[in-house]
Tab-separated table of C-alpha atoms in Angstrom:
chain	number	residue	atom	x	y	z
A	1	MET	CA	-5.968	-25.286	29.594
A	2	ALA	CA	-9.309	-26.237	28.202
A	3	GLN	CA	-10.730	-29.547	29.561
A	4	MET	CA	-12.229	-31.817	26.938
A	5	ASN	CA	-13.517	-35.267	26.207
A	6	ASP	CA	-12.148	-37.489	23.475
A	7	ASP	CA	-13.309	-35.633	20.282
A	8	PRO	CA	-13.012	-36.647	16.656
A	9	GLN	CA	-10.012	-35.055	15.052
A	10	PRO	CA	-11.862	-32.203	13.194
A	11	ILE	CA	-13.622	-31.226	16.301
A	12	LEU	CA	-10.339	-31.354	18.333
A	13	THR	CA	-8.547	-29.252	15.632
A	14	ALA	CA	-11.429	-26.700	15.707
A	15	SER	CA	-11.272	-26.634	19.517
A	16	ASN	CA	-7.498	-25.916	19.605
A	17	ASN	CA	-7.844	-23.317	16.925
A	18	PHE	CA	-10.657	-21.639	18.755
A	19	GLN	CA	-8.887	-21.548	21.989
A	20	ASP	CA	-5.841	-20.018	20.360
A	21	ALA	CA	-8.042	-17.349	18.754
A	22	PHE	CA	-9.790	-16.683	21.868
A	23	ASP	CA	-6.732	-16.182	23.914
A	24	LYS	CA	-5.164	-13.896	21.176
A	25	TYR	CA	-8.291	-11.821	21.047
A	26	VAL	CA	-8.373	-11.365	24.819
A	27	HIS	CA	-4.675	-10.429	24.813
A	28	ASP	CA	-4.765	-8.101	21.800
A	29	ASP	CA	-7.871	-6.310	23.023
A	30	SER	CA	-6.584	-5.881	26.590
A	31	ILE	CA	-9.553	-7.730	28.047
A	32	GLU	CA	-9.190	-8.117	31.866
A	33	GLY	CA	-11.201	-11.458	32.140
A	34	ALA	CA	-13.103	-13.811	29.973
A	35	ALA	CA	-14.205	-17.455	29.624
A	36	TYR	CA	-15.960	-19.852	27.318
A	37	GLN	CA	-17.756	-23.104	27.688
A	38	VAL	CA	-18.517	-25.756	25.013
A	39	VAL	CA	-21.594	-27.831	25.367
A	40	GLU	CA	-22.280	-31.236	23.755
A	41	ASP	CA	-25.511	-33.047	24.423
A	42	GLY	CA	-26.464	-30.800	27.174
A	43	ARG	CA	-22.964	-31.465	29.056
A	44	ALA	CA	-20.100	-28.891	29.425
A	45	THR	CA	-17.216	-30.639	27.634
A	46	GLN	CA	-14.733	-27.705	27.486
A	47	TRP	CA	-14.109	-24.899	30.038
A	48	HIS	CA	-11.532	-22.187	29.332
A	49	PRO	CA	-11.074	-19.150	31.673
A	50	VAL	CA	-8.584	-16.231	31.074
A	51	GLY	CA	-7.508	-13.406	33.241
A	52	LEU	CA	-9.267	-11.645	36.140
A	53	ALA	CA	-12.813	-11.089	37.306
A	54	ASP	CA	-11.569	-8.186	39.379
A	55	ARG	CA	-8.254	-6.664	38.627
A	56	ASP	CA	-7.779	-4.800	41.836
A	57	LEU	CA	-8.495	-7.853	44.006
A	58	ARG	CA	-6.434	-10.094	41.841
A	59	GLN	CA	-9.577	-12.313	41.567
A	60	ALA	CA	-9.265	-14.833	38.730
A	61	VAL	CA	-12.155	-15.811	36.473
A	62	ASP	CA	-13.408	-19.209	37.675
A	63	ARG	CA	-16.431	-21.534	37.333
A	64	ASN	CA	-18.341	-19.351	39.882
A	65	THR	CA	-17.673	-15.984	38.136
A	66	ILE	CA	-20.940	-14.224	37.488
A	67	PHE	CA	-21.007	-12.244	34.078
A	68	HIS	CA	-23.667	-10.023	32.768
A	69	TRP	CA	-25.340	-11.312	29.712
A	70	GLY	CA	-26.974	-8.082	28.248
A	71	SER	CA	-29.279	-8.854	25.418
A	72	ILE	CA	-28.940	-12.630	25.550
A	73	THR	CA	-31.703	-11.884	28.096
A	74	LYS	CA	-33.975	-11.316	25.240
A	75	THR	CA	-34.064	-14.963	24.516
A	76	LEU	CA	-35.650	-15.668	27.857
A	77	THR	CA	-38.196	-12.898	27.414
A	78	ALA	CA	-39.120	-14.398	23.987
A	79	VAL	CA	-39.489	-17.920	25.438
A	80	ALA	CA	-41.678	-16.415	28.106
A	81	VAL	CA	-44.042	-14.941	25.442
A	82	MET	CA	-44.057	-18.191	23.612
A	83	GLN	CA	-45.161	-20.070	26.674
A	84	LEU	CA	-48.003	-17.725	27.142
A	85	ARG	CA	-48.988	-18.212	23.541
A	86	ASP	CA	-48.832	-22.014	23.865
A	87	ARG	CA	-51.144	-21.697	26.923
A	88	ARG	CA	-53.526	-19.790	24.806
A	89	LYS	CA	-53.113	-16.621	26.763
A	90	LEU	CA	-52.253	-14.496	23.859
A	91	SER	CA	-51.627	-14.573	20.055
A	92	LEU	CA	-48.421	-13.508	18.294
A	93	ASP	CA	-50.698	-11.721	15.869
A	94	ASP	CA	-52.134	-9.608	18.665
A	95	SER	CA	-51.683	-5.856	18.453
A	96	ILE	CA	-49.211	-4.637	21.027
A	97	THR	CA	-51.421	-1.726	21.975
A	98	LYS	CA	-54.088	-4.326	23.158
A	99	TYR	CA	-51.650	-4.839	26.114
A	100	VAL	CA	-49.769	-1.489	26.125
A	101	PRO	CA	-52.048	1.190	24.990
A	102	GLU	CA	-49.519	3.914	25.851
A	103	LEU	CA	-47.762	3.149	22.546
A	104	GLU	CA	-50.500	4.857	20.605
A	105	ARG	CA	-48.758	8.105	21.620
A	106	ILE	CA	-45.798	7.223	19.236
A	107	HIS	CA	-45.938	9.141	15.930
A	108	SER	CA	-46.401	7.064	12.730
A	109	ASP	CA	-46.365	7.946	9.092
A	110	TYR	CA	-47.171	4.426	8.270
A	111	GLY	CA	-50.647	3.917	9.753
A	112	PRO	CA	-51.665	3.416	13.199
A	113	VAL	CA	-49.287	1.916	15.892
A	114	SER	CA	-52.079	-0.573	16.649
A	115	GLN	CA	-50.899	-2.544	13.533
A	116	VAL	CA	-47.751	-3.558	15.391
A	117	THR	CA	-47.953	-7.183	16.556
A	118	LEU	CA	-46.133	-9.227	19.107
A	119	ARG	CA	-44.562	-11.182	16.281
A	120	GLN	CA	-43.015	-8.072	14.831
A	121	LEU	CA	-41.611	-6.976	18.281
A	122	LEU	CA	-40.054	-10.463	18.673
A	123	SER	CA	-38.457	-10.260	15.348
A	124	HIS	CA	-37.252	-6.757	15.570
A	125	SER	CA	-39.432	-5.709	12.535
A	126	ALA	CA	-41.819	-3.339	14.340
A	127	GLY	CA	-40.080	-0.013	13.589
A	128	PHE	CA	-39.394	1.063	17.152
A	129	GLN	CA	-36.234	2.850	18.052
A	130	GLY	CA	-33.034	0.998	18.926
A	131	PRO	CA	-31.828	2.511	22.158
A	132	THR	CA	-34.072	2.629	25.262
A	133	TRP	CA	-32.346	5.589	26.704
A	134	PRO	CA	-31.038	7.960	23.914
A	135	TYR	CA	-30.611	10.983	25.977
A	136	ARG	CA	-28.095	9.844	28.653
A	137	ASP	CA	-24.866	11.874	29.054
A	138	GLU	CA	-22.111	9.384	30.111
A	139	THR	CA	-19.882	12.370	31.382
A	140	LYS	CA	-22.430	12.853	34.007
A	141	PRO	CA	-22.379	9.869	36.610
A	142	TRP	CA	-25.386	11.220	38.551
A	143	GLN	CA	-27.666	10.203	35.643
A	144	PRO	CA	-29.065	6.726	35.898
A	145	PHE	CA	-27.581	3.974	33.932
A	146	GLU	CA	-30.935	3.245	32.360
A	147	PRO	CA	-34.486	4.502	32.980
A	148	THR	CA	-35.732	3.085	36.232
A	149	GLU	CA	-39.507	3.742	35.864
A	150	TRP	CA	-42.118	2.863	33.206
A	151	ALA	CA	-43.440	6.431	33.486
A	152	GLN	CA	-40.150	7.737	31.993
A	153	LEU	CA	-40.550	5.641	28.812
A	154	VAL	CA	-44.207	6.713	28.559
A	155	ALA	CA	-43.142	10.424	28.770
A	156	MET	CA	-40.670	9.918	25.891
A	157	MET	CA	-43.151	8.297	23.585
A	158	PRO	CA	-44.710	11.504	22.035
A	159	TYR	CA	-41.169	12.291	20.882
A	160	GLN	CA	-40.650	9.015	19.051
A	161	GLU	CA	-41.751	7.551	15.688
A	162	LEU	CA	-42.027	4.416	13.873
A	163	ALA	CA	-39.091	4.348	11.450
A	164	PHE	CA	-40.836	2.291	8.736
A	165	LYS	CA	-43.866	0.315	8.054
A	166	PRO	CA	-44.125	-2.517	10.657
A	167	GLY	CA	-43.019	-5.962	9.266
A	168	THR	CA	-41.139	-4.696	6.185
A	169	ARG	CA	-37.598	-4.904	7.426
A	170	PHE	CA	-35.211	-5.561	10.376
A	171	SER	CA	-34.172	-2.803	12.861
A	172	TYR	CA	-32.980	-3.888	16.327
A	173	SER	CA	-34.952	-2.502	19.092
A	174	ASN	CA	-34.430	-2.671	22.849
A	175	PRO	CA	-37.513	-1.018	23.894
A	176	ALA	CA	-39.532	-3.580	21.950
A	177	PHE	CA	-38.612	-6.133	24.739
A	178	ILE	CA	-39.736	-3.852	27.515
A	179	TYR	CA	-43.086	-3.749	25.717
A	180	LEU	CA	-43.078	-7.477	25.450
A	181	ALA	CA	-42.497	-7.681	29.255
A	182	ARG	CA	-45.492	-5.523	29.883
A	183	VAL	CA	-47.403	-8.112	27.797
A	184	ILE	CA	-46.138	-10.919	30.080
A	185	GLU	CA	-47.190	-8.973	33.233
A	186	ALA	CA	-50.587	-8.087	31.915
A	187	VAL	CA	-51.378	-11.649	30.861
A	188	SER	CA	-49.723	-13.485	33.794
A	189	GLY	CA	-50.525	-11.203	36.726
A	190	LEU	CA	-46.775	-11.485	37.826
A	191	SER	CA	-43.895	-9.188	37.528
A	192	TYR	CA	-41.568	-9.998	34.672
A	193	GLU	CA	-38.861	-11.135	36.965
A	194	ALA	CA	-41.288	-13.369	39.070
A	195	TYR	CA	-42.799	-14.920	35.836
A	196	VAL	CA	-39.186	-15.838	34.508
A	197	ARG	CA	-37.991	-17.214	37.716
A	198	GLN	CA	-41.105	-19.299	38.307
A	199	ASN	CA	-41.364	-20.539	34.733
A	200	ILE	CA	-37.941	-20.667	33.336
A	201	LEU	CA	-35.062	-20.283	35.714
A	202	GLY	CA	-36.458	-22.331	38.576
A	203	PRO	CA	-37.636	-25.353	36.445
A	204	LEU	CA	-34.144	-25.500	34.593
A	205	GLY	CA	-32.213	-25.352	37.809
A	206	MET	CA	-30.630	-21.893	37.073
A	207	THR	CA	-30.095	-21.271	40.642
A	208	GLN	CA	-27.266	-18.693	40.429
A	209	SER	CA	-29.152	-16.633	37.836
A	210	TYR	CA	-30.652	-13.360	38.822
A	211	PHE	CA	-31.749	-10.022	37.254
A	212	ASN	CA	-30.241	-6.586	37.967
A	213	LEU	CA	-28.554	-5.995	41.320
A	214	THR	CA	-26.555	-8.895	42.897
A	215	PRO	CA	-27.858	-10.754	46.088
A	216	ILE	CA	-25.522	-10.578	48.933
A	217	SER	CA	-25.000	-14.208	48.854
A	218	LEU	CA	-23.471	-14.061	45.313
A	219	ALA	CA	-21.645	-10.770	45.609
A	220	LYS	CA	-18.146	-12.287	46.030
A	221	ASP	CA	-18.587	-14.093	42.612
A	222	ARG	CA	-19.793	-11.217	40.659
A	223	SER	CA	-17.201	-9.883	37.996
A	224	ASN	CA	-16.303	-6.297	37.792
A	225	ASN	CA	-16.411	-4.708	34.365
A	226	TYR	CA	-14.051	-2.423	32.620
A	227	THR	CA	-14.149	0.262	29.902
A	228	ILE	CA	-10.988	1.022	27.769
A	229	SER	CA	-10.814	4.538	26.533
A	230	MET	CA	-7.999	6.259	24.642
A	231	ASP	CA	-6.596	9.768	24.640
A	232	PRO	CA	-5.749	11.476	21.261
A	233	SER	CA	-2.042	10.227	21.512
A	234	GLY	CA	-3.301	6.582	21.643
A	235	ARG	CA	-2.664	6.023	25.227
A	236	GLN	CA	-5.028	3.425	26.842
A	237	ILE	CA	-6.903	4.109	30.117
A	238	THR	CA	-8.825	1.159	31.697
A	239	GLN	CA	-11.534	2.219	34.086
A	240	ALA	CA	-13.343	-0.210	36.403
A	241	ASN	CA	-17.268	0.413	36.236
A	242	GLY	CA	-18.101	-1.397	39.490
A	243	ARG	CA	-19.555	-4.788	40.001
A	244	ASP	CA	-23.131	-3.826	39.928
A	245	PHE	CA	-25.400	-1.378	37.973
A	246	ASP	CA	-29.095	-1.020	37.963
A	247	THR	CA	-30.698	-2.050	34.517
A	248	GLY	CA	-33.998	-0.604	35.726
A	249	ILE	CA	-37.055	-0.805	33.467
A	250	THR	CA	-34.737	-2.317	30.719
A	251	THR	CA	-34.239	-5.623	32.690
A	252	PRO	CA	-36.271	-7.619	30.110
A	253	ASN	CA	-33.949	-6.645	27.193
A	254	GLY	CA	-30.638	-7.061	29.142
A	255	GLY	CA	-30.771	-7.690	32.796
A	256	LEU	CA	-29.619	-11.323	33.237
A	257	ASN	CA	-26.645	-12.198	35.340
A	258	ALA	CA	-25.237	-15.679	35.765
A	259	PRO	CA	-22.169	-17.900	35.829
A	260	LEU	CA	-21.473	-19.779	32.533
A	261	GLY	CA	-22.748	-23.028	34.234
A	262	ASP	CA	-26.272	-21.670	34.367
A	263	LEU	CA	-26.041	-20.780	30.665
A	264	VAL	CA	-25.075	-24.441	29.953
A	265	ARG	CA	-28.500	-25.245	31.519
A	266	TRP	CA	-30.197	-22.734	29.185
A	267	VAL	CA	-28.501	-23.993	26.063
A	268	ALA	CA	-29.220	-27.625	27.121
A	269	PHE	CA	-32.906	-26.639	27.160
A	270	LEU	CA	-32.620	-24.966	23.705
A	271	THR	CA	-30.817	-27.999	22.150
A	272	GLY	CA	-33.362	-30.480	23.733
A	273	THR	CA	-30.940	-32.160	25.887
A	274	SER	CA	-32.031	-30.972	29.402
A	275	SER	CA	-32.483	-33.729	31.995
A	276	GLY	CA	-34.257	-33.605	35.329
A	277	THR	CA	-36.526	-30.650	34.369
A	278	SER	CA	-39.516	-30.654	36.670
A	279	ARG	CA	-41.874	-29.647	33.873
A	280	PRO	CA	-41.657	-28.869	30.197
A	281	ILE	CA	-40.470	-25.210	29.426
A	282	LEU	CA	-41.593	-24.996	25.779
A	283	SER	CA	-42.263	-27.585	23.092
A	284	ARG	CA	-39.643	-28.372	20.553
A	285	GLU	CA	-42.250	-27.336	17.822
A	286	SER	CA	-42.494	-23.895	19.350
A	287	LEU	CA	-38.597	-23.575	19.768
A	288	GLU	CA	-38.151	-24.536	16.144
A	289	GLU	CA	-40.820	-21.925	15.136
A	290	MET	CA	-38.532	-19.367	16.862
A	291	TRP	CA	-35.640	-20.474	14.653
A	292	ARG	CA	-37.438	-19.865	11.292
A	293	PRO	CA	-36.408	-16.605	9.433
A	294	VAL	CA	-38.775	-13.714	9.731
A	295	VAL	CA	-36.727	-10.886	8.239
A	296	ALA	CA	-33.314	-10.537	6.808
A	297	VAL	CA	-30.588	-8.719	9.005
A	298	ILE	CA	-27.772	-9.206	6.299
A	299	GLU	CA	-28.666	-10.769	2.941
A	300	GLY	CA	-26.171	-11.618	0.347
A	301	GLY	CA	-22.513	-11.367	0.535
A	302	GLU	CA	-20.242	-13.753	2.433
A	303	HIS	CA	-22.262	-14.062	5.554
A	304	SER	CA	-25.974	-13.770	5.451
A	305	GLU	CA	-27.810	-13.541	8.607
A	306	TYR	CA	-31.626	-13.510	9.445
A	307	MET	CA	-33.804	-12.862	12.491
A	308	GLY	CA	-36.234	-15.312	13.822
A	309	LEU	CA	-38.267	-14.785	16.774
A	310	SER	CA	-35.592	-13.154	18.999
A	311	PHE	CA	-32.716	-15.497	17.629
A	312	PHE	CA	-30.269	-14.657	15.098
A	313	LEU	CA	-29.897	-17.308	12.348
A	314	ASP	CA	-26.642	-17.600	10.540
A	315	PRO	CA	-26.737	-20.102	7.572
A	316	ARG	CA	-23.307	-21.310	6.506
A	317	PRO	CA	-22.336	-23.860	3.848
A	318	SER	CA	-20.893	-27.294	4.726
A	319	ALA	CA	-19.845	-30.455	3.016
A	320	SER	CA	-23.387	-31.876	3.749
A	321	GLY	CA	-25.327	-28.775	2.784
A	322	THR	CA	-26.313	-25.586	4.742
A	323	ILE	CA	-26.118	-25.490	8.496
A	324	THR	CA	-28.034	-22.702	10.339
A	325	PHE	CA	-26.449	-21.694	13.604
A	326	VAL	CA	-28.821	-20.060	16.136
A	327	GLY	CA	-27.805	-17.706	18.837
A	328	HIS	CA	-27.619	-14.134	20.369
A	329	THR	CA	-25.138	-11.688	21.495
A	330	GLY	CA	-25.004	-9.369	24.514
A	331	SER	CA	-23.346	-6.028	25.320
A	332	GLN	CA	-23.936	-3.715	28.232
A	333	ALA	CA	-21.645	-1.642	30.354
A	334	GLY	CA	-18.174	-3.288	29.927
A	335	PHE	CA	-19.629	-6.805	29.515
A	336	ARG	CA	-19.902	-8.617	26.118
A	337	ALA	CA	-21.024	-12.171	25.363
A	338	PHE	CA	-22.326	-14.521	22.778
A	339	LEU	CA	-24.190	-17.857	22.757
A	340	GLU	CA	-24.349	-19.917	19.572
A	341	PHE	CA	-25.552	-23.435	19.032
A	342	ASN	CA	-26.256	-25.961	16.233
A	343	PRO	CA	-29.731	-27.437	16.638
A	344	GLU	CA	-28.554	-30.488	14.473
A	345	SER	CA	-25.285	-31.474	16.335
A	346	LYS	CA	-26.676	-30.119	19.713
A	347	ARG	CA	-23.340	-28.396	20.306
A	348	ALA	CA	-23.110	-24.936	21.710
A	349	VAL	CA	-20.463	-22.400	22.647
A	350	ILE	CA	-21.053	-19.733	25.368
A	351	ALA	CA	-18.419	-16.889	25.751
A	352	ALA	CA	-18.298	-13.973	28.142
A	353	PHE	CA	-15.860	-10.885	28.509
A	354	ASN	CA	-15.848	-8.346	31.147
A	355	THR	CA	-14.097	-5.493	29.188
A	356	ALA	CA	-15.314	-3.263	26.193
A	357	ARG	CA	-13.922	-0.411	24.256
A	358	ALA	CA	-15.287	3.121	24.579
A	359	ASP	CA	-16.001	4.752	21.179
A	360	GLY	CA	-16.339	8.178	19.531
A	361	HIS	CA	-14.241	10.391	21.509
A	362	ASN	CA	-11.307	10.782	19.180
A	363	ALA	CA	-9.814	9.102	16.012
A	364	ALA	CA	-7.580	6.822	17.942
A	365	GLU	CA	-10.451	5.515	20.095
A	366	ILE	CA	-12.769	5.133	17.114
A	367	GLU	CA	-10.008	3.063	15.293
A	368	ALA	CA	-9.407	0.784	18.330
A	369	ALA	CA	-13.146	0.241	18.887
A	370	GLN	CA	-13.571	-0.712	15.262
A	371	LYS	CA	-10.681	-3.254	15.463
A	372	SER	CA	-12.187	-4.633	18.614
A	373	GLN	CA	-15.569	-5.099	16.973
A	374	GLU	CA	-13.923	-6.817	13.890
A	375	GLY	CA	-12.069	-9.146	16.273
A	376	TYR	CA	-15.265	-9.934	18.210
A	377	ARG	CA	-17.107	-10.757	14.942
A	378	ALA	CA	-14.351	-12.975	13.698
A	379	LEU	CA	-14.064	-14.838	17.010
A	380	ARG	CA	-17.918	-15.493	16.942
A	381	GLU	CA	-17.667	-16.524	13.193
A	382	GLN	CA	-14.857	-18.937	14.202
A	383	SER	CA	-16.984	-20.432	16.990
A	384	PHE	CA	-19.311	-21.873	14.349
A	385	ASP	CA	-16.440	-24.244	13.392
A	386	LEU	CA	-16.859	-25.876	16.934
A	387	LEU	CA	-20.466	-26.594	16.264
A	388	ARG	CA	-20.545	-28.495	12.989
């Protein structure tokens, strides 16, 4: 059962409803293991685990279980860029080719690539492609999970193009955050991982967080991850992918691994409720700048969504006016996750799952994957009720 403090009745009702919806989604989607944590004023007030971190070992999900957070990593990368901006090491209006001249190899029908700014990269409005590694054949296990060397990305650049005039619309891009990491390295003189450890993870006390492959000391807590495929008859096949995988050069856009407790420290910083931090990570003014809309993701209809500087912004009506929820999702290998918070109430919810659906091999699999995504989106939407 979820553990909680004495909450006002509306919050208690929302909490019970969310737990029921979470459990139902995990059950209906055949997820092996999952957990969520609710955070209020920087403190974890609800913890709810379900199922197994490792099916074969019968290892239950617990507070030490280390999940993979995928694209939630981008929020750390973006904060690192903002730190360097505030230290006057760079400007968000700088051209990306000032730091990554190799990008001039990319074709553009919309003027030179040098017009692309760091701000546009942070807001997914630069026009770069979505996937980092569009050529991988998943049926060939000898191929690397992600590119492992910068030279591989550079070699692909002459075969890529800007999809639209930079700054004119939203298009999610994983490579954009690899390019931003190159900026961090050029300006700081440190590797991306060293910079984030020294300037974010360490000061926040995120001691169980790491990038890419798992240190031996944490290996026992690393969750396995699973992919569910379906044959044409609709029979499910659940495959364990193995506890570790190499995110390679793509680490800045999706390489973070951590238990939920460390993500509590991250959202405590984001909501301004951290305590005991050895030095300021980023000013509130700069964080709030990151939560201003830059470009529309979904405009109009029932649920509008905007992109700030690496954070998704979801305005929703309430009795007292519009509340804008802030957050990010993550998905890589068999892991999925979301992190959402309300800057006004300082409440947050962090959720992680170790199982995902394959998609595209036959009609039954496509239908199951669509149903899974609809359930995931509905659960994320319901999490907003916890944060009001």
